[in-house]
Each structure stands twice: as structure tokens, then as C-alpha cells.
Amino acid sequence: MPAPDLDRKEETKPAGIPLRIHQIRDGLTTNRLGKHIHYFREVDSTNSHARRLAEQRTPEGEVVIAESQTHGRGRLGRPWVSPPYVNLYLSVILRPTLPPIDAPQITLMAAVALAESLAAFIPVFPAIKWPNDILAGGKKLAGILTESACHGERVDFVILGIGVNINYPVESMPDAIRQRATSMLGLTGASVSRENVVRRLIQGLDRCYGELEEMGFQALAPRWEARFELRGKKVRVEMTDRIIIGTAKGIDRDGALILEDGRGELQRIVAGDVVPVGD
Ligand code: BT5
């Protein structure tokens, strides 16, 4: 049976300047990522769309980009605010050779690639907030959502989703995020070429993913640690079932956060939200 046409585009007129996909492709020198870009004016979520493609055996490295998302999401089904024509909403299909237990390393790898790529466009040092946020000047500039599908002891695919606030005026952000979020426009006071951001990001991801696959996360760990600003700081970690307060020590090789609790015991946290105490 032929695959349904997942690339069907809407016919409505754009209400902003669309991304020039050919400008992103031109000059892209990657080994695996971005050879094919599926581009949409609007999708439910680029992660959901990429998952549908991956389930139809779409090969590794294909990228989904949308100008807006009707159901953009973060972790635990939280919404990702996705206005049209100003930001980046991108998902990449990966088929890593890592065992499922190491799949969280994809998020860590992506955080390194994302922070380093964004650094070229803003005047402040992008920091990593474990596990999946990029902060600039203490505010959220970008987020990562990785979703994996496993087959027994093997990772079938990982959808790596990235949202970056680029030319999104801080004043037009909804109240729910305005105090804690920022954008490149907010940081620089000027519009940034979205094409340049996307091209640099795909290049950075391609390089970091190659290093992860060939050498393991140890090769990237020093770069991750260099951007982990909460090391040694007192933090509150909110999990679905409990809250722990302690001192952030770093991450272990599986990407878990190591926290020293009030009794001096080390706690290993695999999922949760970290909030600096005193915030
Ligand atoms: C994340 O989740 O930060 C992951 C965000 C991933 C979004 C991308 S866009 C492309 C791809 N397709 C998708 O559907 N998703 C991915 P989390 O750590 O759970 O943070 C979610 C929280 O961030 C929300 O509850 C808000 O507080 C905040 N938030 C929502 N939209 C935001 C935005 N545009 N900028 C900054 N913060 C935002």
C-alpha cells in the first residue's frame, strides 16, 4: 500500500515571511542530518509528525520543520508556545546504535549542540539547565523533547525535537511564560536570520551526534559540564511523586543528575524539574 502523503502542504497564504528552505540546504555539509527537510506551514507537533514518518521507516537524519504547531509540546504533555513565522520548531529522526539505557544521552548531546550553535547569535553564554533547557541570561531560550521507540534491547528510533525562540518579541509572549522565557530578538534587540540559525544547528547536531555514536558521551561530557551552571548550587528537584532539595553535583554517564541531599547522601535523579533554591 502506498504511504500516505505526509508532506501535503496547506494552501493558505502565509501571514509572515516563510523560512527559505533552499537557503538552509545550500551550504549544509553534514554526514547524516538534514539531507531531506519536510517543511510545513503548520502541524500538530513536529515530534508527532516525525514519529509518524519514522514509523513508516523514514531513514535517519530526515528533519521536520514547521512554521507553527497547534499542539507543540514539552515534557509530560506541557504545551510549547508555538507562534507562526518567528521561531524554530524542528524534529530529527535518529536511529542510534545506543542501547535503550543510554538513550537519554541523546538529550545531553543535543543540549551541547544547541547551546554551542545558539552561542554564535547572542551576546550571552547559553547555559544548560538539566535535562533539556537552554537558558540565556537565566531565561529559557530553547527546549528539547526527545521521545524514543524501542524494540526489545534495541532503540528503533529517537525523535529529537527542538524549539528555539528566535524573532519572538518578549512582549507578545503569553503571561504564562513571559517572566521566564526569552528570545534572540529579546537578547539582541535585532532580528536574526532564522535560516542561519537552522543551518548552524543542523550542522552542530550532525557533528555532536557523530561524536556520540563513535566515541560515546564521555567525548561530549566536558562541553556539557562547562555549560552546567547549577553545579555546586542548592536546588529543588520536582519529580512527579516527590521533591528533593540538595546540592547539584553533576551528571553520571547515563545522564542522571547527581544531587547531594541534606544528609550528605548522593541521590540519582533520572527525570524531574530543577529549580535553583532562592528563585
Ligand atoms: C521543553 O519541555 O522545554 C521541551 C520543548 C520542546 C519543544 C519542541 S518544538 C519542536 C518539537 N515539537 C514539539 O511538539 N515539541 C518539540 P519542558 O521542559 O517540559 O518545558 C515546557 C515548559 O516551558 C512549559 O510548561 C512552559 O512553562 C515553558 N514554555 C512553553 N513554551 C515556551 C516557549 N516558546 N519559550 C519558552 N518557554 C516555553
Short mmCIF file of N, CA, C and O in Angstrom, two decimals, residues 34-111:
data_model
loop_
_atom_site.label_atom_id
_atom_site.label_comp_id
_atom_site.label_asym_id
_atom_site.label_seq_id
_atom_site.Cartn_x
_atom_site.Cartn_y
_atom_site.Cartn_z
N GLY A 34 19.71 16.22 7.89
CA GLY A 34 19.23 17.35 7.11
C GLY A 34 19.30 17.18 5.60
O GLY A 34 19.09 18.14 4.86
N LYS A 35 19.56 15.96 5.12
CA LYS A 35 19.60 15.77 3.65
C LYS A 35 18.19 15.92 3.09
O LYS A 35 18.02 16.28 1.94
N HIS A 36 17.21 15.62 3.92
CA HIS A 36 15.83 15.82 3.49
C HIS A 36 15.10 16.60 4.59
O HIS A 36 15.13 16.20 5.75
N ILE A 37 14.48 17.72 4.19
CA ILE A 37 13.74 18.52 5.16
C ILE A 37 12.26 18.52 4.76
O ILE A 37 11.91 18.92 3.65
N HIS A 38 11.39 18.06 5.65
CA HIS A 38 9.93 18.10 5.44
C HIS A 38 9.46 19.41 6.06
O HIS A 38 9.60 19.61 7.27
N TYR A 39 8.94 20.29 5.23
CA TYR A 39 8.61 21.64 5.71
C TYR A 39 7.10 21.89 5.65
O TYR A 39 6.45 21.58 4.65
N PHE A 40 6.56 22.46 6.71
CA PHE A 40 5.11 22.71 6.81
C PHE A 40 4.82 24.12 7.32
O PHE A 40 5.56 24.63 8.16
N ARG A 41 3.73 24.67 6.86
CA ARG A 41 3.26 25.92 7.48
C ARG A 41 2.77 25.64 8.89
O ARG A 41 2.98 26.42 9.79
N GLU A 42 2.07 24.52 9.06
CA GLU A 42 1.50 24.20 10.38
C GLU A 42 1.40 22.69 10.52
O GLU A 42 1.03 22.00 9.57
N VAL A 43 1.76 22.19 11.69
CA VAL A 43 1.50 20.78 12.02
C VAL A 43 0.97 20.74 13.45
O VAL A 43 0.99 21.76 14.15
N ASP A 44 0.53 19.55 13.87
CA ASP A 44 0.15 19.41 15.28
C ASP A 44 1.40 19.60 16.14
O ASP A 44 1.49 20.50 16.97
N SER A 45 2.39 18.76 15.90
CA SER A 45 3.66 18.85 16.61
C SER A 45 4.70 18.25 15.67
O SER A 45 4.45 17.18 15.08
N THR A 46 5.84 18.90 15.52
CA THR A 46 6.85 18.32 14.62
C THR A 46 7.31 16.97 15.16
O THR A 46 7.67 16.08 14.39
N ASN A 47 7.32 16.80 16.49
CA ASN A 47 7.70 15.49 17.05
C ASN A 47 6.68 14.42 16.65
O ASN A 47 7.06 13.31 16.29
N SER A 48 5.39 14.76 16.72
CA SER A 48 4.37 13.78 16.35
C SER A 48 4.50 13.43 14.87
O SER A 48 4.38 12.28 14.47
N HIS A 49 4.74 14.46 14.06
CA HIS A 49 4.85 14.20 12.62
C HIS A 49 6.07 13.35 12.32
O HIS A 49 6.01 12.40 11.52
N ALA A 50 7.20 13.67 12.96
CA ALA A 50 8.42 12.89 12.73
C ALA A 50 8.22 11.45 13.19
O ALA A 50 8.71 10.52 12.55
N ARG A 51 7.49 11.26 14.26
CA ARG A 51 7.21 9.89 14.73
C ARG A 51 6.42 9.12 13.68
O ARG A 51 6.71 7.97 13.37
N ARG A 52 5.41 9.79 13.09
CA ARG A 52 4.62 9.11 12.05
C ARG A 52 5.52 8.72 10.88
O ARG A 52 5.41 7.63 10.33
N LEU A 53 6.44 9.62 10.51
CA LEU A 53 7.37 9.30 9.42
C LEU A 53 8.28 8.14 9.81
O LEU A 53 8.50 7.21 9.03
N ALA A 54 8.79 8.19 11.04
CA ALA A 54 9.72 7.14 11.49
C ALA A 54 9.03 5.78 11.51
O ALA A 54 9.64 4.76 11.16
N GLU A 55 7.76 5.79 11.89
CA GLU A 55 7.01 4.52 11.92
C GLU A 55 6.82 3.95 10.53
O GLU A 55 6.56 2.78 10.36
N GLN A 56 6.92 4.84 9.52
CA GLN A 56 6.85 4.36 8.12
C GLN A 56 8.23 4.10 7.54
O GLN A 56 8.42 4.19 6.33
N ARG A 57 9.19 3.90 8.41
CA ARG A 57 10.57 3.53 8.03
C ARG A 57 11.34 4.65 7.34
O ARG A 57 12.26 4.40 6.55
N THR A 58 10.96 5.88 7.59
CA THR A 58 11.74 7.01 7.05
C THR A 58 13.14 6.92 7.64
O THR A 58 13.31 6.66 8.83
N PRO A 59 14.18 7.11 6.81
CA PRO A 59 15.54 6.90 7.31
C PRO A 59 16.01 7.97 8.29
O PRO A 59 15.45 9.06 8.37
N GLU A 60 17.08 7.59 8.98
CA GLU A 60 17.71 8.50 9.93
C GLU A 60 18.12 9.81 9.25
O GLU A 60 18.51 9.82 8.08
N GLY A 61 18.04 10.89 10.01
CA GLY A 61 18.57 12.16 9.54
C GLY A 61 17.55 13.07 8.91
O GLY A 61 17.81 14.27 8.74
N GLU A 62 16.36 12.54 8.56
CA GLU A 62 15.36 13.42 7.95
C GLU A 62 14.82 14.36 9.03
O GLU A 62 14.70 14.00 10.20
N VAL A 63 14.52 15.58 8.59
CA VAL A 63 14.18 16.66 9.51
C VAL A 63 12.77 17.15 9.20
O VAL A 63 12.39 17.24 8.04
N VAL A 64 12.02 17.46 10.24
CA VAL A 64 10.69 18.07 10.08
C VAL A 64 10.77 19.47 10.68
O VAL A 64 11.21 19.64 11.82
N ILE A 65 10.35 20.46 9.88
CA ILE A 65 10.32 21.84 10.37
C ILE A 65 8.93 22.39 10.08
O ILE A 65 8.38 22.17 9.01
N ALA A 66 8.35 23.10 11.06
CA ALA A 66 7.05 23.74 10.83
C ALA A 66 7.13 25.20 11.25
O ALA A 66 7.89 25.55 12.16
N GLU A 67 6.34 26.02 10.57
CA GLU A 67 6.29 27.44 10.95
C GLU A 67 5.48 27.64 12.22
O GLU A 67 5.69 28.60 12.95
N SER A 68 4.53 26.73 12.47
CA SER A 68 3.79 26.81 13.73
C SER A 68 3.27 25.42 14.08
O SER A 68 3.22 24.53 13.23
N GLN A 69 2.90 25.27 15.34
CA GLN A 69 2.39 23.98 15.82
C GLN A 69 1.09 24.25 16.57
O GLN A 69 1.00 25.17 17.38
N THR A 70 0.08 23.41 16.28
CA THR A 70 -1.18 23.58 17.01
C THR A 70 -1.14 22.86 18.35
O THR A 70 -1.84 23.23 19.28
N HIS A 71 -0.28 21.83 18.45
CA HIS A 71 -0.14 21.09 19.71
C HIS A 71 1.33 20.85 20.03
O HIS A 71 1.74 19.72 20.29
N GLY A 72 2.12 21.93 19.95
CA GLY A 72 3.54 21.83 20.31
C GLY A 72 3.60 21.42 21.78
O GLY A 72 2.83 21.90 22.59
N ARG A 73 4.53 20.50 22.08
CA ARG A 73 4.55 20.04 23.47
C ARG A 73 5.94 19.98 24.08
O ARG A 73 6.94 19.86 23.37
N GLY A 74 5.94 20.07 25.41
CA GLY A 74 7.15 19.85 26.19
C GLY A 74 7.02 18.51 26.87
O GLY A 74 6.25 17.65 26.44
N ARG A 75 7.79 18.31 27.96
CA ARG A 75 7.70 17.03 28.68
C ARG A 75 6.38 16.96 29.42
O ARG A 75 5.76 17.98 29.72
N LEU A 76 5.96 15.75 29.72
CA LEU A 76 4.74 15.49 30.49
C LEU A 76 3.52 16.19 29.90
O LEU A 76 2.63 16.63 30.62
N GLY A 77 3.52 16.33 28.57
CA GLY A 77 2.37 16.91 27.88
C GLY A 77 2.17 18.40 28.09
O GLY A 77 1.13 18.95 27.75
N ARG A 78 3.19 19.07 28.64
CA ARG A 78 3.05 20.53 28.80
C ARG A 78 3.05 21.20 27.43
O ARG A 78 3.73 20.72 26.52
N PRO A 79 2.33 22.31 27.30
CA PRO A 79 2.31 22.95 25.97
C PRO A 79 3.60 23.71 25.66
O PRO A 79 4.25 24.24 26.57
N TRP A 80 3.98 23.73 24.38
CA TRP A 80 5.09 24.56 23.92
C TRP A 80 4.49 25.66 23.06
O TRP A 80 3.87 25.38 22.02
N VAL A 81 4.63 26.90 23.49
CA VAL A 81 4.03 28.03 22.79
C VAL A 81 4.71 28.18 21.43
O VAL A 81 5.93 28.32 21.35
N SER A 82 3.92 28.11 20.36
CA SER A 82 4.49 27.98 19.01
C SER A 82 3.87 28.96 18.00
O SER A 82 3.19 28.55 17.05
N PRO A 83 4.10 30.27 18.18
CA PRO A 83 3.52 31.24 17.22
C PRO A 83 4.19 31.10 15.84
O PRO A 83 5.34 30.65 15.76
N PRO A 84 3.47 31.50 14.77
CA PRO A 84 3.99 31.29 13.41
C PRO A 84 5.07 32.28 12.98
O PRO A 84 5.06 33.44 13.40
N TYR A 85 5.98 31.80 12.14
CA TYR A 85 6.94 32.60 11.37
C TYR A 85 8.00 33.35 12.17
O TYR A 85 8.70 34.19 11.61
N VAL A 86 8.11 33.09 13.44
CA VAL A 86 9.13 33.82 14.20
C VAL A 86 10.17 32.92 14.83
O VAL A 86 11.28 33.37 15.15
N ASN A 87 9.83 31.65 15.03
CA ASN A 87 10.69 30.76 15.82
C ASN A 87 11.16 29.57 15.00
O ASN A 87 10.97 29.51 13.78
N LEU A 88 11.71 28.61 15.70
CA LEU A 88 12.07 27.34 15.06
C LEU A 88 11.42 26.20 15.84
O LEU A 88 11.55 26.12 17.07
N TYR A 89 10.74 25.34 15.10
CA TYR A 89 10.20 24.09 15.65
C TYR A 89 10.71 22.99 14.72
O TYR A 89 10.33 22.95 13.54
N LEU A 90 11.60 22.18 15.24
CA LEU A 90 12.31 21.22 14.40
C LEU A 90 12.39 19.86 15.09
O LEU A 90 12.58 19.80 16.31
N SER A 91 12.22 18.80 14.33
CA SER A 91 12.43 17.45 14.87
C SER A 91 13.27 16.66 13.89
O SER A 91 13.12 16.79 12.67
N VAL A 92 14.15 15.83 14.43
CA VAL A 92 15.04 15.00 13.61
C VAL A 92 14.78 13.54 13.96
O VAL A 92 14.63 13.21 15.14
N ILE A 93 14.76 12.71 12.94
CA ILE A 93 14.63 11.27 13.16
C ILE A 93 16.04 10.69 13.32
O ILE A 93 16.88 10.86 12.42
N LEU A 94 16.29 10.06 14.45
CA LEU A 94 17.59 9.42 14.68
C LEU A 94 17.37 7.92 14.87
O LEU A 94 16.35 7.50 15.44
N ARG A 95 18.32 7.16 14.41
CA ARG A 95 18.27 5.70 14.63
C ARG A 95 19.61 5.30 15.22
O ARG A 95 20.45 4.68 14.55
N PRO A 96 19.82 5.66 16.49
CA PRO A 96 21.13 5.45 17.09
C PRO A 96 21.42 3.98 17.37
O PRO A 96 20.50 3.18 17.52
N THR A 97 22.71 3.67 17.49
CA THR A 97 23.10 2.29 17.81
C THR A 97 23.22 2.10 19.32
O THR A 97 23.59 1.04 19.78
N LEU A 98 22.90 3.15 20.09
CA LEU A 98 23.00 3.07 21.55
C LEU A 98 22.01 2.05 22.12
O LEU A 98 20.92 1.90 21.59
N PRO A 99 22.35 1.40 23.24
CA PRO A 99 21.33 0.59 23.92
C PRO A 99 20.27 1.52 24.55
O PRO A 99 20.59 2.66 24.87
N PRO A 100 19.02 1.03 24.75
CA PRO A 100 17.97 1.89 25.29
C PRO A 100 18.37 2.63 26.57
O PRO A 100 18.01 3.78 26.76
N ILE A 101 19.19 1.99 27.41
CA ILE A 101 19.55 2.63 28.68
C ILE A 101 20.35 3.92 28.45
O ILE A 101 20.33 4.83 29.28
N ASP A 102 21.03 4.00 27.31
CA ASP A 102 21.84 5.19 27.01
C ASP A 102 21.07 6.23 26.19
O ASP A 102 21.63 7.28 25.85
N ALA A 103 19.80 5.96 25.89
CA ALA A 103 19.04 6.90 25.05
C ALA A 103 18.98 8.33 25.63
O ALA A 103 19.00 9.30 24.86
N PRO A 104 18.94 8.50 26.98
CA PRO A 104 18.94 9.88 27.50
C PRO A 104 20.17 10.70 27.08
O PRO A 104 20.14 11.93 27.12
N GLN A 105 21.22 10.00 26.67
CA GLN A 105 22.41 10.73 26.21
C GLN A 105 22.13 11.56 24.96
O GLN A 105 22.85 12.51 24.66
N ILE A 106 21.07 11.20 24.23
CA ILE A 106 20.71 11.98 23.04
C ILE A 106 20.31 13.40 23.48
O ILE A 106 20.66 14.38 22.83
N THR A 107 19.56 13.50 24.57
CA THR A 107 19.15 14.83 25.07
C THR A 107 20.39 15.63 25.48
O THR A 107 20.49 16.82 25.18
N LEU A 108 21.33 14.96 26.15
CA LEU A 108 22.54 15.66 26.60
C LEU A 108 23.37 16.13 25.40
O LEU A 108 23.86 17.25 25.36
N MET A 109 23.50 15.24 24.43
CA MET A 109 24.23 15.59 23.20
C MET A 109 23.57 16.78 22.52
O MET A 109 24.24 17.74 22.10
N ALA A 110 22.23 16.75 22.45
CA ALA A 110 21.51 17.83 21.76
C ALA A 110 21.66 19.15 22.52
O ALA A 110 21.75 20.22 21.90
N ALA A 111 21.71 19.07 23.85
CA ALA A 111 21.87 20.30 24.64
C ALA A 111 23.21 20.95 24.34
O ALA A 111 23.31 22.17 24.21
#
